[in-house]
Each structure stands twice: as structure tokens, then as C-alpha cells.
Coordinates of C-alpha atoms in Angstrom, one line a residue:
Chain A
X1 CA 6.7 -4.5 43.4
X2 CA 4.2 -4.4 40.1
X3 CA 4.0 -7.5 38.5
X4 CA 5.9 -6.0 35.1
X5 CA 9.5 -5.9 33.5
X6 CA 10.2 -4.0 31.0
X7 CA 13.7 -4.5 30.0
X8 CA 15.4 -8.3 29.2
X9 CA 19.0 -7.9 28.8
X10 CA 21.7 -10.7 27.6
X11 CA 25.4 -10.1 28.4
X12 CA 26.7 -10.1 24.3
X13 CA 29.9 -11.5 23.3
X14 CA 30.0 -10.4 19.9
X15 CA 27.8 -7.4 19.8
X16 CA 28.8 -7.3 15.4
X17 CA 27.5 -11.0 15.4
X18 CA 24.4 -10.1 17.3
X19 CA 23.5 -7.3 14.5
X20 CA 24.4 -9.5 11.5
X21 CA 21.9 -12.0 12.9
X22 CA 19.1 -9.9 14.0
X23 CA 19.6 -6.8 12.0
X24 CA 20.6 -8.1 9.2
X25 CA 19.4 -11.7 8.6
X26 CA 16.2 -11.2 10.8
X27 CA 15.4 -8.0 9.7
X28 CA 15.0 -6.4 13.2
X29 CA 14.8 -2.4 13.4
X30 CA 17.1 -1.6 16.4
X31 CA 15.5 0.8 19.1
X32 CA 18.9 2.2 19.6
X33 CA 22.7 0.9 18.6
X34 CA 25.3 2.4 20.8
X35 CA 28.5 1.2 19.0
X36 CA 31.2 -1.3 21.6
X37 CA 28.3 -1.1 24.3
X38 CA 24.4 -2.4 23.7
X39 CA 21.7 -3.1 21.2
X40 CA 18.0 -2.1 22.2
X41 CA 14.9 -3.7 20.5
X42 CA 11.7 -3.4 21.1
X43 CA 10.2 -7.1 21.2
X44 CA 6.8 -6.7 23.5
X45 CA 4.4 -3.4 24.2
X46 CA 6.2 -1.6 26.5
X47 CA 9.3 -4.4 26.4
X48 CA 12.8 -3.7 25.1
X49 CA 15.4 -6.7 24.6
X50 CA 19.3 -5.3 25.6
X51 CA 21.7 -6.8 23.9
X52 CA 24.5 -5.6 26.5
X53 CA 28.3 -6.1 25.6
X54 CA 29.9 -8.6 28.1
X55 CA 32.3 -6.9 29.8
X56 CA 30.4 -3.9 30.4
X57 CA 27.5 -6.5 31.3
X58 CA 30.1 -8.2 34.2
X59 CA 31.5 -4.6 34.9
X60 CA 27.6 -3.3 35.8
X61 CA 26.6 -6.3 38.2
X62 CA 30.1 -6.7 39.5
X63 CA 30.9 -9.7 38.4
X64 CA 33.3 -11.7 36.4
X65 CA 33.2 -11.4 32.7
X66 CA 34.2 -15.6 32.8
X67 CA 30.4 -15.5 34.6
X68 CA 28.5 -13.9 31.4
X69 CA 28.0 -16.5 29.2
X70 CA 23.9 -17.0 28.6
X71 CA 22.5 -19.9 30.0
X72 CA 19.7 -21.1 32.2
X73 CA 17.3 -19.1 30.2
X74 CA 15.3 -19.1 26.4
X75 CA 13.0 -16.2 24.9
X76 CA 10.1 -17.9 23.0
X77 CA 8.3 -16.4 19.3
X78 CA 5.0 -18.0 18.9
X79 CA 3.8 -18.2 15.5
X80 CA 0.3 -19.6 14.3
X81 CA 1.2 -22.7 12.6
X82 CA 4.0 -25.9 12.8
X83 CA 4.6 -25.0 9.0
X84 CA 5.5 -21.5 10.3
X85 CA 8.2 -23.0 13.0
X86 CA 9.5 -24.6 10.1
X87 CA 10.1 -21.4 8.0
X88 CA 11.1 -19.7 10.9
X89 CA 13.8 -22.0 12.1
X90 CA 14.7 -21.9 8.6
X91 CA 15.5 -18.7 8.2
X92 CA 17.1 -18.1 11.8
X93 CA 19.7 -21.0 10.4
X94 CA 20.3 -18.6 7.3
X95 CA 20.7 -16.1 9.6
X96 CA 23.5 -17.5 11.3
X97 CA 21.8 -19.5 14.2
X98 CA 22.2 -23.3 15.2
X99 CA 18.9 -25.6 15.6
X100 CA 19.4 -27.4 18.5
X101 CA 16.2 -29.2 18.6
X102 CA 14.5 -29.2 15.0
X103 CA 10.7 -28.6 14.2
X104 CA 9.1 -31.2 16.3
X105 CA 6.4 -31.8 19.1
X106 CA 7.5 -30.7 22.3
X107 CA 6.7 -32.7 25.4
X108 CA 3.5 -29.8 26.8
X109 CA 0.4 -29.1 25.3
X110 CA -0.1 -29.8 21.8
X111 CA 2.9 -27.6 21.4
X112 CA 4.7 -27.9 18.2
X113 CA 8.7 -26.1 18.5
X114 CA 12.1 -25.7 17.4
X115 CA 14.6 -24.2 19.4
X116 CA 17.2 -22.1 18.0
X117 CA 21.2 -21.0 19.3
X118 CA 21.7 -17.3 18.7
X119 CA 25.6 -16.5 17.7
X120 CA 26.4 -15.4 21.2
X121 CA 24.4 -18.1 22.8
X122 CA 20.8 -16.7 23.0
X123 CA 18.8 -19.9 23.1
X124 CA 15.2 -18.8 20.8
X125 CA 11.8 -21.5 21.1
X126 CA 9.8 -20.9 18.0
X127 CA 6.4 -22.5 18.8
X128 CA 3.2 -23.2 17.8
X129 CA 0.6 -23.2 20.7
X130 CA -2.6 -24.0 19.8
X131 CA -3.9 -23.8 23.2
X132 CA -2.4 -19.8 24.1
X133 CA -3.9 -16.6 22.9
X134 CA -3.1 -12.7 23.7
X135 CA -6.5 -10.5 24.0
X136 CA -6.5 -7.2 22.7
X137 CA -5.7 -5.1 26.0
X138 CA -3.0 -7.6 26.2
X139 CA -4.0 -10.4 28.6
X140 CA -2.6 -14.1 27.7
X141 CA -4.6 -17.5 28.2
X142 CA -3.7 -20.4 28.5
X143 CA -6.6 -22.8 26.4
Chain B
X1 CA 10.9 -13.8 12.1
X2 CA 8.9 -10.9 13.5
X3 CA 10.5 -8.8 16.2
X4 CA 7.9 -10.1 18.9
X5 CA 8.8 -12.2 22.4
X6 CA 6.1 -13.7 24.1
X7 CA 7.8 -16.1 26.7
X8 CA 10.7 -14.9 28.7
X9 CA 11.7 -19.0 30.7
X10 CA 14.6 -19.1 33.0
X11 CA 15.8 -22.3 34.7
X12 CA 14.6 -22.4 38.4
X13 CA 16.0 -24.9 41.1
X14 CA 13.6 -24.7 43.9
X15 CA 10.4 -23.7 42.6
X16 CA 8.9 -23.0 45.8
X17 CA 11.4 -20.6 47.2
X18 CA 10.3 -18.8 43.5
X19 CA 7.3 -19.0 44.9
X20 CA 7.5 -18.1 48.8
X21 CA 9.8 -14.9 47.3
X22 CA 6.9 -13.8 44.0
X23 CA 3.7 -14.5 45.1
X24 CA 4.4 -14.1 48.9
X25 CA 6.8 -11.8 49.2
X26 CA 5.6 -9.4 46.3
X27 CA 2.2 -10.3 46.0
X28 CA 2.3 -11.4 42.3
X29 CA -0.8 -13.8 40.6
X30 CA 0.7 -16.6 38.6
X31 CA -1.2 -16.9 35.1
X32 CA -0.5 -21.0 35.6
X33 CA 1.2 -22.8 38.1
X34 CA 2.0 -26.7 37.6
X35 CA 3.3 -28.0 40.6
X36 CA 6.9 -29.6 40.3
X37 CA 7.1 -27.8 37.0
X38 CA 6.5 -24.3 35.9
X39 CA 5.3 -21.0 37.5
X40 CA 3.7 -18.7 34.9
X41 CA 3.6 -14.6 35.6
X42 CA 2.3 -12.4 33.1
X43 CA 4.9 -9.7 33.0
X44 CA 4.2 -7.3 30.4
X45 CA 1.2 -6.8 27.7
X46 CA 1.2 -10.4 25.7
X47 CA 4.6 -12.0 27.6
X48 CA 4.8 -14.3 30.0
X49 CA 7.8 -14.9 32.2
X50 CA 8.1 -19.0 32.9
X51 CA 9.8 -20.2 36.0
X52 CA 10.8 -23.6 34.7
X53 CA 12.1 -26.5 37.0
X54 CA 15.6 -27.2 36.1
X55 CA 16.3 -30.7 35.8
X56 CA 13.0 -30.3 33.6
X57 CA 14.0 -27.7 31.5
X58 CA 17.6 -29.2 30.5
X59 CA 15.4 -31.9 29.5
X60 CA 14.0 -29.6 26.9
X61 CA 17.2 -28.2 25.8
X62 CA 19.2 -31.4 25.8
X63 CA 22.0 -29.9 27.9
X64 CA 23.1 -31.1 31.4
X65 CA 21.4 -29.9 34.4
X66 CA 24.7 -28.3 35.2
X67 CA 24.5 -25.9 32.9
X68 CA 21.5 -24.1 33.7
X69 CA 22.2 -22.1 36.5
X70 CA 20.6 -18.6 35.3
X71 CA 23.7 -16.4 34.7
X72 CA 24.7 -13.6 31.5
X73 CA 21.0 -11.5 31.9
X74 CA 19.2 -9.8 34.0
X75 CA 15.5 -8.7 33.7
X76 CA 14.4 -4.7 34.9
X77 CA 11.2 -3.2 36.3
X78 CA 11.1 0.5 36.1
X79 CA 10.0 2.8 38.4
X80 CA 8.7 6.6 38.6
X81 CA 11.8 7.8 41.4
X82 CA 14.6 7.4 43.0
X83 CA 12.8 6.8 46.6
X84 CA 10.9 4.3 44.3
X85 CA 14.0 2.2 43.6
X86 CA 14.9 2.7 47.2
X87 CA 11.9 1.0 48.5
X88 CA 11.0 -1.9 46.1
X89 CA 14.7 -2.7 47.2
X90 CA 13.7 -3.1 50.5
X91 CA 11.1 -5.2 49.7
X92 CA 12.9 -7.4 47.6
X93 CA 15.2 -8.0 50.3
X94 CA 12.1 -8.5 52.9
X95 CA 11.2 -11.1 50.5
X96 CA 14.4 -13.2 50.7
X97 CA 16.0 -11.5 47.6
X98 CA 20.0 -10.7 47.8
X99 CA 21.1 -7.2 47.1
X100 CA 24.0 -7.1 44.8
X101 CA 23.9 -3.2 44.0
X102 CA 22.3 -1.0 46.5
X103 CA 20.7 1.7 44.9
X104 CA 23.0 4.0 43.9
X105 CA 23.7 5.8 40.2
X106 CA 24.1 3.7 37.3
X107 CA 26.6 4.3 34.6
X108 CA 23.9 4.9 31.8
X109 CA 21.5 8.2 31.0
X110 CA 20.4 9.5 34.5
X111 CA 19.6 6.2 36.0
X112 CA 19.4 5.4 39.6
X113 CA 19.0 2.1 40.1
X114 CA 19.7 -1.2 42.6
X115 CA 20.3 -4.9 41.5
X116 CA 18.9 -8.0 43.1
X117 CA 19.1 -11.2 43.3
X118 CA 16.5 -13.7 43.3
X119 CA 16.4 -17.2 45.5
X120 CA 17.2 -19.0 42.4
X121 CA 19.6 -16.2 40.6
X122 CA 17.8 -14.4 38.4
X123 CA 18.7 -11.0 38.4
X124 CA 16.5 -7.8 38.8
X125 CA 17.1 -4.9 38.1
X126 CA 14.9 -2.0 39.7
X127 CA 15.6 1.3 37.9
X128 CA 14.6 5.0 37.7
X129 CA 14.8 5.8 34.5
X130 CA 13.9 9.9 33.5
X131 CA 14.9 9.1 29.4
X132 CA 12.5 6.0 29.3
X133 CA 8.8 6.2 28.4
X134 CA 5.7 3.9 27.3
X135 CA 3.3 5.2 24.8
X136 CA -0.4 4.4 25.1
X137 CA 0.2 2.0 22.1
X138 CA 2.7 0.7 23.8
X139 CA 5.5 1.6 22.2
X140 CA 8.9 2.5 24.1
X141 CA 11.2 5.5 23.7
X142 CA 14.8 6.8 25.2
X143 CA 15.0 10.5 25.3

């Protein structure tokens, strides 16, 4: 099996909430909207982010839709500054999101976070990491 | 915020069964590995998928270690066939995953696809997709 995903999908809740947040508050350009069922956006070369109603969600993996609810998991945004985590978190409050841990240093190196509650439970880190870097053909280092 | 990911973390309980079942079983190079902590895999063009020790990773979030068992998404690899899905399947299986989907048609645009568990429940799902494609710059459409 390749070493490569190409779809991350959260079971949604509140598919309406989802699109107020990232739509409309974050300004995201949605991939494709299919109305009652999922919201597609592009967040990586080559990576899409499924925003996958709940019960549909439980109904595809056979599962109970009591079992759907996001945890165990975060999606990270690094940005190139701690003042940038700041207006980031920010304006992902504004948007509708909760801070659950506000702009401080995190506990691995040199990072400098905020982590962030979507409306249906999507837990965001907004970071600064002074010691990781994307190349041009893609490849990530760790300082 | 931009509409950019970079670190895709789930919560892991037994880091070296993630091991024994990624790097052994499919062959996968970590980008970092910290024992007792985190396994790093690059998985797409500038993100990295964290396998994040659990007790350790509530720490972060300030939320019980009992609510980080990984459930509500599921992370996809595409592949070029049906006979594709069929045999990374197998192989995920060989490696210690669980099968909760054998392959079979999906509800969605054409897909054939499987889904499988890993050692510590993430969820994979390996799909043949004909509407999906990747660009050379990366960017992803549905037909």
C-alpha cells in the first residue's frame, strides 16, 4: 500500500454549521457541496477534506450513528508567526469556533499553538513551527 | 485562515502495534519517530499524518484519556482498479488490519471500495475511484 491518503473525512453533525464556519466565516471555496450529504475541500495537493453527514457517515462504515462523534483526532494549519496563531484563532472564534487552549507554547519544539473546536467538534491546531519546512516538490523536514 | 492542512494527528494507544502494522506490514518510512510518543508518515505533498500516543495527546487537548479513542472519520487511499482495492485489502489484513467492508460497491459515483481497520481504530478507506483525478499542480477534481 503507497505511503499516501488522499481523502480525510469527519462524520458532520450539522452539515449548515460546518458551511457557516468554513464557508462563510473562513472563507473556504468548497470543492463540491452536495446538499443533506457532504462537503469537499481541497486542503493539501492532491488532498480533499469530507465533511460527511453523520448518519450517512454511520450508515457507510456500518456503524451506529451514537459512534460518530469526532474525537481522537486534530487537523493542524501552520502559519509563519505566533502573532499569526493569534489572528488566526481570532478569527476562527468569529467564525463560530471555541478555543480550547489559547495562543500559547506548546510542550514540543519551540512550537507556538492554539487549538481550536469546530461547531461539530473538529478539533483545529494553529501553529507556529519554527523548526518544519515544506520543499517545493513537496517534501516536509523536521529542523 | 487559509484552506491548507498540514498535520492530519490521531490518538494511538499502542504505538508499536502502529508500527508492527505501517512500517512492517506496509513497508511505510516514518519522517520522525520519537519512541513512546509520536510516529510521523508523510502522507501526501506538504502533510504529515501523526500517530500520537494517547495518554500524551489528551494531555495536549486537556480532555480525558477516555475520550480519545479515534472514532467519527476515516482517512482514504485511492487506487487505479477494482483488483487494486481487492489486493491492498489483503494486505491490510496480512498486516493485522480488521476488514469492516470487504470490497464491494460503494454508495457514491462509481466507487468500489473496502474499509479497514487499523490496530488502534483508525479507519481506511481503500477506494477505486473512476470520477477522481490529481492534476500535475496538484490540484484535485470529481468528474
Amino acid at each position: 500500500m503507497g505511503q499516501q491518503a488522499h481523502f480525510i473525512t469527519f462524520a458532520t453533525r450539522d452539515l449548515d454549521a460546518a458551511r457557516a464556519f468554513y464557508i462563510d466565516g473562513l472563507g473556504w471555496h468548497p470543492l463540491l457541496d452536495v446538499p443533506d450529504e457532504i462537503v469537499f475541500f481541497q486542503i493539501a495537493p492532491g488532498l480533499v477534506l469530507g465533511l460527511f453527514e453523520s448518519a450517512k457517515f454511520a450508515s457507510d462504515l456500518g456503524i451506529p450513528v451514537d459512534e460518530t462523534n469526532v474525537s481522537g483526532s486534530t487537523i493542524a494549519h501552520n502559519v509563519g508567526s505566533p502573532d499569526e496563531v493569534r489572528l488566526i484563532t481570532e478569527a476562527m472564534a468569529g467564525a463560530g469556533g471555541t478555543t480550547l487552549v489559547a495562543p500559547s507554547p506548546g510542550a514540543f519544539g519551540g512550537i507556538f499553538h492554539a487549538i481550536v473546536r469546530d461547531p461539530n467538534g473538529i478539533v483545529w491546531e494553529i501553529a507556529h513551527n519554527p523548526g518544519w519546512s515544506i520543499a517545493a516538490d513537496g517534501s516536509v523536514t523536521f529542523g
